[in-house]
Coordinates of C-alpha atoms in Angstrom, one line a residue:
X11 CA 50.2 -8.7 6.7
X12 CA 53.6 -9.6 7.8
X13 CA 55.6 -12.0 6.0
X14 CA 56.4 -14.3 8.9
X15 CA 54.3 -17.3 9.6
X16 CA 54.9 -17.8 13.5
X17 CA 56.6 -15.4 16.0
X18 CA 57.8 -17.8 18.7
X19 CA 58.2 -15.9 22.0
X20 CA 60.1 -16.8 25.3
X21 CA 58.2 -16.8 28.5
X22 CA 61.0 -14.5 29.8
X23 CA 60.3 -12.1 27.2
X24 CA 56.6 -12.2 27.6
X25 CA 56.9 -11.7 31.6
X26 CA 59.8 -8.7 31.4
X27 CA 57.3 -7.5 29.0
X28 CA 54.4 -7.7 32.1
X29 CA 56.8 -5.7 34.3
X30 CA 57.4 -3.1 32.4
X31 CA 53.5 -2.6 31.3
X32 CA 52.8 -2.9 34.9
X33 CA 55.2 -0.5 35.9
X34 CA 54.2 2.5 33.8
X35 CA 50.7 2.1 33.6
X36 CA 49.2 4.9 35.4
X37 CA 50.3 7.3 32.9
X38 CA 49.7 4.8 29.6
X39 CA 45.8 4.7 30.5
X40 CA 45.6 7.8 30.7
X41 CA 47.1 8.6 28.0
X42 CA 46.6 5.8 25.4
X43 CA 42.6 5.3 26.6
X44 CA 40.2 6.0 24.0
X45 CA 37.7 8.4 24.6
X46 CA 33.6 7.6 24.6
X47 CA 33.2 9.6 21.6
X48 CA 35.9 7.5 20.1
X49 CA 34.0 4.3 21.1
X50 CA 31.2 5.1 19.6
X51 CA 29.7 2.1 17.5
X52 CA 29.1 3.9 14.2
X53 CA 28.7 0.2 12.3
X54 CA 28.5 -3.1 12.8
X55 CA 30.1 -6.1 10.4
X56 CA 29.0 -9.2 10.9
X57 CA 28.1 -9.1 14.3
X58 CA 31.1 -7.0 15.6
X59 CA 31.1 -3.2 16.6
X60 CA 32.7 -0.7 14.4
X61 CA 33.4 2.0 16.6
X62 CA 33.9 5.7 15.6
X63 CA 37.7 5.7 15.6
X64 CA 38.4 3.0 13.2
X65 CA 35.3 4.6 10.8
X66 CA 37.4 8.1 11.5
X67 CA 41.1 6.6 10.3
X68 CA 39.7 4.9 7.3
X69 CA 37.1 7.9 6.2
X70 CA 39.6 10.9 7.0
X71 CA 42.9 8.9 4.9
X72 CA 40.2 8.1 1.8
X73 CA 38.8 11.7 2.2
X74 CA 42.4 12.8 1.6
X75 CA 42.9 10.4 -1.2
X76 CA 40.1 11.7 -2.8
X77 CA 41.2 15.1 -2.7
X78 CA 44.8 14.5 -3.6
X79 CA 45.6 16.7 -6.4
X80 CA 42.5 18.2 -6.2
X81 CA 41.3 21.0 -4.1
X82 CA 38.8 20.8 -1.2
X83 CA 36.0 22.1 -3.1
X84 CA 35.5 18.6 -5.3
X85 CA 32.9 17.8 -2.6
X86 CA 30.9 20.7 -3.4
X87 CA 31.2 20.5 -7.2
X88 CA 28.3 19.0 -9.6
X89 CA 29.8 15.7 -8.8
X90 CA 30.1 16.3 -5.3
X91 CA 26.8 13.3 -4.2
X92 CA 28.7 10.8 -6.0
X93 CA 32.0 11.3 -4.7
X94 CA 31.3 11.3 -1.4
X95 CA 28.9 8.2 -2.0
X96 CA 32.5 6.6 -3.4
X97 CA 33.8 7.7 -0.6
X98 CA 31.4 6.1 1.9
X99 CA 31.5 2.5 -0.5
X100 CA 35.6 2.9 -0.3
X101 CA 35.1 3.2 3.8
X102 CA 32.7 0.5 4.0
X103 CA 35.2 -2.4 1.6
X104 CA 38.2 -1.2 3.7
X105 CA 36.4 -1.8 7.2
X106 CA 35.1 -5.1 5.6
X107 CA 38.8 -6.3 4.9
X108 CA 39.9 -5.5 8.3
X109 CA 37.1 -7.2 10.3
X110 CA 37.2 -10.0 7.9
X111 CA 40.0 -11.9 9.7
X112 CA 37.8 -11.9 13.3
X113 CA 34.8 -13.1 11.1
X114 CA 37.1 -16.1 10.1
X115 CA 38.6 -16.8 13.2
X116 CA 34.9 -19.4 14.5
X117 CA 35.5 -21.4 10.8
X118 CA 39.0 -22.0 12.1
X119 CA 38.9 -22.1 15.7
X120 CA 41.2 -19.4 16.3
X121 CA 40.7 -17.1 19.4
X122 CA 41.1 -13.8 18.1
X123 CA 41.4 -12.7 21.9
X124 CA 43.5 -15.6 23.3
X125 CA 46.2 -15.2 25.7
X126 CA 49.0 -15.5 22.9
X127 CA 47.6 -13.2 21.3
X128 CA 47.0 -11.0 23.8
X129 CA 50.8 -11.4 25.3
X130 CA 51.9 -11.0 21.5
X131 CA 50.3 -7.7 20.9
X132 CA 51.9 -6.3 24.1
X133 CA 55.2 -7.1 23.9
X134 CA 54.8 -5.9 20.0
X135 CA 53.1 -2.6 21.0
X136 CA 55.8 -2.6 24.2
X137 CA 59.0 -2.4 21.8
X138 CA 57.2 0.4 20.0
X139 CA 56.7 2.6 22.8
X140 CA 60.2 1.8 24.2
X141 CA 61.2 3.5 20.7
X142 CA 60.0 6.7 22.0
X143 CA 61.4 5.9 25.1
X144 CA 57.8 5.6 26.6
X145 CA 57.0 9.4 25.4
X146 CA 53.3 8.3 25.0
X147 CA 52.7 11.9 23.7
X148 CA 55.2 11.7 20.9
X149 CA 54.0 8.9 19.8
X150 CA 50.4 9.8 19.6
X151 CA 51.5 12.6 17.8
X152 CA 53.4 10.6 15.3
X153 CA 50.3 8.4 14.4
X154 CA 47.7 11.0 14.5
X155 CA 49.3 12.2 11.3
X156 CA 47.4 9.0 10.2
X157 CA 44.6 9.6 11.7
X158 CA 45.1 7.2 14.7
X159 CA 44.7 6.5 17.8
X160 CA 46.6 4.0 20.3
X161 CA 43.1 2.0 19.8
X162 CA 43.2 1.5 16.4
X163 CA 47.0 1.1 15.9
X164 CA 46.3 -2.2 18.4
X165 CA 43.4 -3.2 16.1
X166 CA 46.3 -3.0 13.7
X167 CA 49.0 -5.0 14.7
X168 CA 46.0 -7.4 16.3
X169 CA 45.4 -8.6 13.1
X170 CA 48.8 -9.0 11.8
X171 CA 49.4 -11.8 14.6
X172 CA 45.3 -13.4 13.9
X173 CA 46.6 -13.6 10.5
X174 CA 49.4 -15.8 11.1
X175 CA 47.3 -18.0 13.7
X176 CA 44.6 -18.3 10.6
X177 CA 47.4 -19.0 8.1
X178 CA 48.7 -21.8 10.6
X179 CA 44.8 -23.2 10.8
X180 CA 44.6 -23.0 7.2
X181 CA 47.5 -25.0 6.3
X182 CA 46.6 -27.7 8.9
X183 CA 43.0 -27.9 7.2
X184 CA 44.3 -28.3 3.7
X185 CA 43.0 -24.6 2.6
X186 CA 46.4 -23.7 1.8
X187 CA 49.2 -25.5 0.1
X188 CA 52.5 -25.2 1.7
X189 CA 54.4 -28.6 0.7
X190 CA 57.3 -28.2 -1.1
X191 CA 56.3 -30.7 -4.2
X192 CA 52.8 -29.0 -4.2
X193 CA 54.5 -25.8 -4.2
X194 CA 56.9 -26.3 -6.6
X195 CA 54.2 -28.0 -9.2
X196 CA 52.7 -24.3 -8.6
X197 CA 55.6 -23.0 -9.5
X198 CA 55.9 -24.8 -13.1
X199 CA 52.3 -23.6 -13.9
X200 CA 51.1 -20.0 -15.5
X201 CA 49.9 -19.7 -11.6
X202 CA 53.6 -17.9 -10.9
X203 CA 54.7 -15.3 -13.7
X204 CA 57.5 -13.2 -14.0
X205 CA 57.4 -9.4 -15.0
X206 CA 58.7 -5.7 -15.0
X207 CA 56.8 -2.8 -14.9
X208 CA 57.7 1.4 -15.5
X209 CA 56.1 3.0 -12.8
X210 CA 55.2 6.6 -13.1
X211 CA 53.9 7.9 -9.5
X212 CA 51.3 10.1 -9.3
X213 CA 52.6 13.9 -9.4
X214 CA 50.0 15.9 -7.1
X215 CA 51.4 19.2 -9.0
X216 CA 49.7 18.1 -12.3
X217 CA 46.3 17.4 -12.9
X218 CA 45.3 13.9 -13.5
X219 CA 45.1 14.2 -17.3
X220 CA 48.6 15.3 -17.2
X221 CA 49.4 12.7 -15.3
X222 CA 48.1 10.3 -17.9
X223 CA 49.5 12.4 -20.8
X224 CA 53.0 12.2 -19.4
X225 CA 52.6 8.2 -18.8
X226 CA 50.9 7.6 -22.4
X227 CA 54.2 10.1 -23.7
X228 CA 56.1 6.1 -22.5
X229 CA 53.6 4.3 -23.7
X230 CA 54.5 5.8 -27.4
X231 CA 58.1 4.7 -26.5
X232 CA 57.4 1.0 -25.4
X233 CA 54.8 0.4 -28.7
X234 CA 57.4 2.1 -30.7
X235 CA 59.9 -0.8 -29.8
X236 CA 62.4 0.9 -27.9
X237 CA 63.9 -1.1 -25.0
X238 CA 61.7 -1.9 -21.7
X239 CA 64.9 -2.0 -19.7
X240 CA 66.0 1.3 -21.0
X241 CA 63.0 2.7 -20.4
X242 CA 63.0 1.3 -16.9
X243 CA 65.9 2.8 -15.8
X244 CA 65.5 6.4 -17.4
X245 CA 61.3 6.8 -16.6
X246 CA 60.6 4.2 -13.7
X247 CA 60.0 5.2 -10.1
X248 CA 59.8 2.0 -8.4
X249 CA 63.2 1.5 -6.6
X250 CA 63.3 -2.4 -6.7
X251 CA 63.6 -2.1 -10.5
X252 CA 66.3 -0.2 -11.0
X253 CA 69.4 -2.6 -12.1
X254 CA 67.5 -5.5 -11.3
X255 CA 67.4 -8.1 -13.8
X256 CA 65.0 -10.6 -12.2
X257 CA 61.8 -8.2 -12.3
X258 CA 58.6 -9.4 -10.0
X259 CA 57.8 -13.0 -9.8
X260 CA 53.8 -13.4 -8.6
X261 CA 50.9 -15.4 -8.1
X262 CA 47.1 -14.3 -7.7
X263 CA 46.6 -12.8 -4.4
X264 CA 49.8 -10.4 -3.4
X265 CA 48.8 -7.1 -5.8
X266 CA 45.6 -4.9 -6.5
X267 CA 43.9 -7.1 -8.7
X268 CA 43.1 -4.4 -11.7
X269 CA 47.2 -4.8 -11.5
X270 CA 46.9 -8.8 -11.3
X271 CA 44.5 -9.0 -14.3
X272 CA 46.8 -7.0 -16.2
X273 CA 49.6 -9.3 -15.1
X274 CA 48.2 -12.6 -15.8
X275 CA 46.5 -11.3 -19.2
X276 CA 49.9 -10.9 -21.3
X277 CA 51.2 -13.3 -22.9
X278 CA 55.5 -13.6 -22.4
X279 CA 57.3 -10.7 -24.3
X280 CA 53.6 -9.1 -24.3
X281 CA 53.2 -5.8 -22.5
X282 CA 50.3 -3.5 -21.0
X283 CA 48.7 -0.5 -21.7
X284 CA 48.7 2.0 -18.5
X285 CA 47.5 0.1 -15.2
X286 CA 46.8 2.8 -12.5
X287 CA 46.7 1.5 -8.6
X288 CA 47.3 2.8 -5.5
X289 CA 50.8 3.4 -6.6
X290 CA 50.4 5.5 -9.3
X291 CA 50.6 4.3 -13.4
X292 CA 52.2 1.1 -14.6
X293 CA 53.0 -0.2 -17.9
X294 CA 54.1 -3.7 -17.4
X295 CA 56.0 -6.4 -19.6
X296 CA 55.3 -10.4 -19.1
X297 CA 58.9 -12.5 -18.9
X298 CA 59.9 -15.7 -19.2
X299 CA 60.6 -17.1 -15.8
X300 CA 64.4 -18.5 -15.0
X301 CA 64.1 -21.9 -13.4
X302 CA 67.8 -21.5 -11.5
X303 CA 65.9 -18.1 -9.5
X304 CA 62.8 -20.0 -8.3
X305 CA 65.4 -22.6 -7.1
X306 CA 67.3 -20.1 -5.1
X307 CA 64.6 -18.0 -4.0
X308 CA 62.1 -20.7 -3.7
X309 CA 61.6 -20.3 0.4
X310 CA 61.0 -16.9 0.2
X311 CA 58.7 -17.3 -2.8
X312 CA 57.0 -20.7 -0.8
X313 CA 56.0 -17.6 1.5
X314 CA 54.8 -15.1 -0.7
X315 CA 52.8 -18.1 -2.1
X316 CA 51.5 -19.1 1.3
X317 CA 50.4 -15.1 2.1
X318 CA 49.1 -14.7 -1.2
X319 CA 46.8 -18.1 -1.0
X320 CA 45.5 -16.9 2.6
X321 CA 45.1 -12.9 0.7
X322 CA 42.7 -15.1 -1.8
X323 CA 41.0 -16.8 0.7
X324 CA 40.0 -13.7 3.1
X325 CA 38.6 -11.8 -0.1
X326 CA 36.3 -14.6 -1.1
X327 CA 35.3 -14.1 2.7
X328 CA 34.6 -10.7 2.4
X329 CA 32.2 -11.4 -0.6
X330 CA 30.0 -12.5 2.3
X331 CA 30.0 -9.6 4.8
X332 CA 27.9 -6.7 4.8
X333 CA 28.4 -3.3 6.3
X334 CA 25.1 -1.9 8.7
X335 CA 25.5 2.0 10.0
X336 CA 23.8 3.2 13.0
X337 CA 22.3 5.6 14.1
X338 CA 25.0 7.7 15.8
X339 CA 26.9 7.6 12.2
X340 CA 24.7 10.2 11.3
X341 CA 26.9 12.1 14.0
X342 CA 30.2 11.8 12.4
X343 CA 30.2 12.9 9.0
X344 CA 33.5 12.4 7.4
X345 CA 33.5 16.4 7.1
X346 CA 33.2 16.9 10.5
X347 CA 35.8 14.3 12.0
X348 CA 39.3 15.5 13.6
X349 CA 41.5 13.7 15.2
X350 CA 43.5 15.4 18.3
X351 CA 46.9 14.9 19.1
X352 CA 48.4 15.0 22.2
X353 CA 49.5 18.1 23.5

């Protein structure tokens, strides 16, 4: 979700943006359009289709995850049934996340299909395709590499913009807090913490175990007191720390919550053992927080805080959505699912 609350957009901008969809049309249909396979409602969340090309980008990228560093084979292996039923729970929580912003949009009287919305997602997708200087192919190509199509990049961006027009409803209602002395009272509680981390990313040439072998190798280094900033800079991966002094400053709701829960578990000066995410592996060191930054970066951090409060609030949402397949799933088995680019 983008960091911006409200895009404000001229009606200028909105109607050069008509002409110029109207004006190359013709061959965008044709080429951007869906197909009837791809249509295809596989599943069904809370009373809205889940067609086959939104199950096909999330099942193919978590097929892939699954198989990073690994070979192809795991699926076959003795612990082949419960991998791929993994798999199929990993599909179903992602599509859940997704849909979960048009599940919220009745509780906030937002229309998830409004004309500002609508107007905002082409003039968004229009500055994308005037980046490949309307090659409609090459830009299929490039996102088929992610296993999408036009449809489901739309979906996408769709979302980004509901977001924002939820977060806007939700500050209005009282769900979030966004005034400054509420935020800043926040701010002076154990609900914003500071930290550092080393982060090791995953190496697909080694096997997991040596993965972890290499990161607990650092671990040895941090428990036998040498210094986390050292460490930092000579073992960490993650760009943002390198000669930065200030380190992370968080509240529940912006990071993988296994990550979170480590977080908000240490005391200050306290740090982790190994925390794997998405990421890779994380050992991760609790600061004290400096007053003088949260007063110079207190806008930017009033956002984070906003985003993060709205994060909380969708995932207590999706508690309450379940996931029904169809019958046509039974067509599409993750094994069997290509996506075509344009030639």
């Amino acid at each position: 979700m983008n960091n911006t609350l409200k895009r404000i957009i001229s009606l200028l901008l909105i109607i050069t943006s008509l002409i110029v969809f109207s004006s190359c049309s013709t061959n965008s249909e044709r080429l951007l359009k869906s197909t009837s396979k791809e249509l295809d409602v596989v599943k069904t969340i809370d009373g809205f289709d889940v067609p086959m090309e939104m199950y096909r980008y999330f099942a193919l990228n978590y097929k892939a995850d699954y198989e990073n560093g690994s070979s192809s084979n795991i699926w076959l292996g003795d612990n082949g049934e419960e991998l791929r039923e993994k798999l199929d729970n990993s599909v179903d929580a992602a599509l859940i996340k997704v849909y979960a912003a048009l599940t919220l949009c009745d509780d906030y009287g937002v229309d998830y299909d409004s004309p500002y919305v609508n107007d905002t997602l082409n003039i968004l997708m229009d500055n994308i395709y005037e980046s490949y200087g309307y090659d409609y192919k090459s830009y299929l190509n490039d996102i088929a590499l992610y296993n999408m199509n036009d449809s489901v990049y739309r979906f996408m961006m769709r979302n980004d913009i509901i977001a924002e027009e939820l977060i806007a409803a939700m500050m209005k209602k009282g769900d979030i807090i966004y005034e400054n002395d509420d935020v800043t009272e926040v701010f002076a509680s154990d609900e914003l913490v500071r930290f550092k981390h080393i982060l090791i990313e995953y190496d697909p040439e080694k096997t997991k175990e040596e993965n972890i072998e290499y990161v607990e190798s650092i671990l040895e280094k941090v428990e036998s007191g040498e210094d986390f900033e050292s460490l930092i800079q000579k073992y960490g991966e993650d760009l943002y720390m390198f000669n930065n002094t200030d380190g992370y400053y968080i509240t529940r709701g912006q990071y993988q919550k296994n990550f979170e829960d480590a977080v908000f578990s240490l005391e200050i000066g306290e740090h982790s053992g190994i925390v794997e995410t998405a990421a890779g592996f994380s050992i991760i060191k609790r600061y004290e927080k400096d007053e003088l930054y949260i007063k110079k970066h207190f806008d930017t951090l009033s956002e984070q805080f906003v985003e993060s409060q709205y994060n909380l609030l969708l995932e207590k949402h999706q508690a309450s959505l379940t996931v029904t397949d169809t019958k046509k799933l039974e067509n599409y088995s993750v094994f069997n699912l290509t996506i075509n680019s344009k030639k």
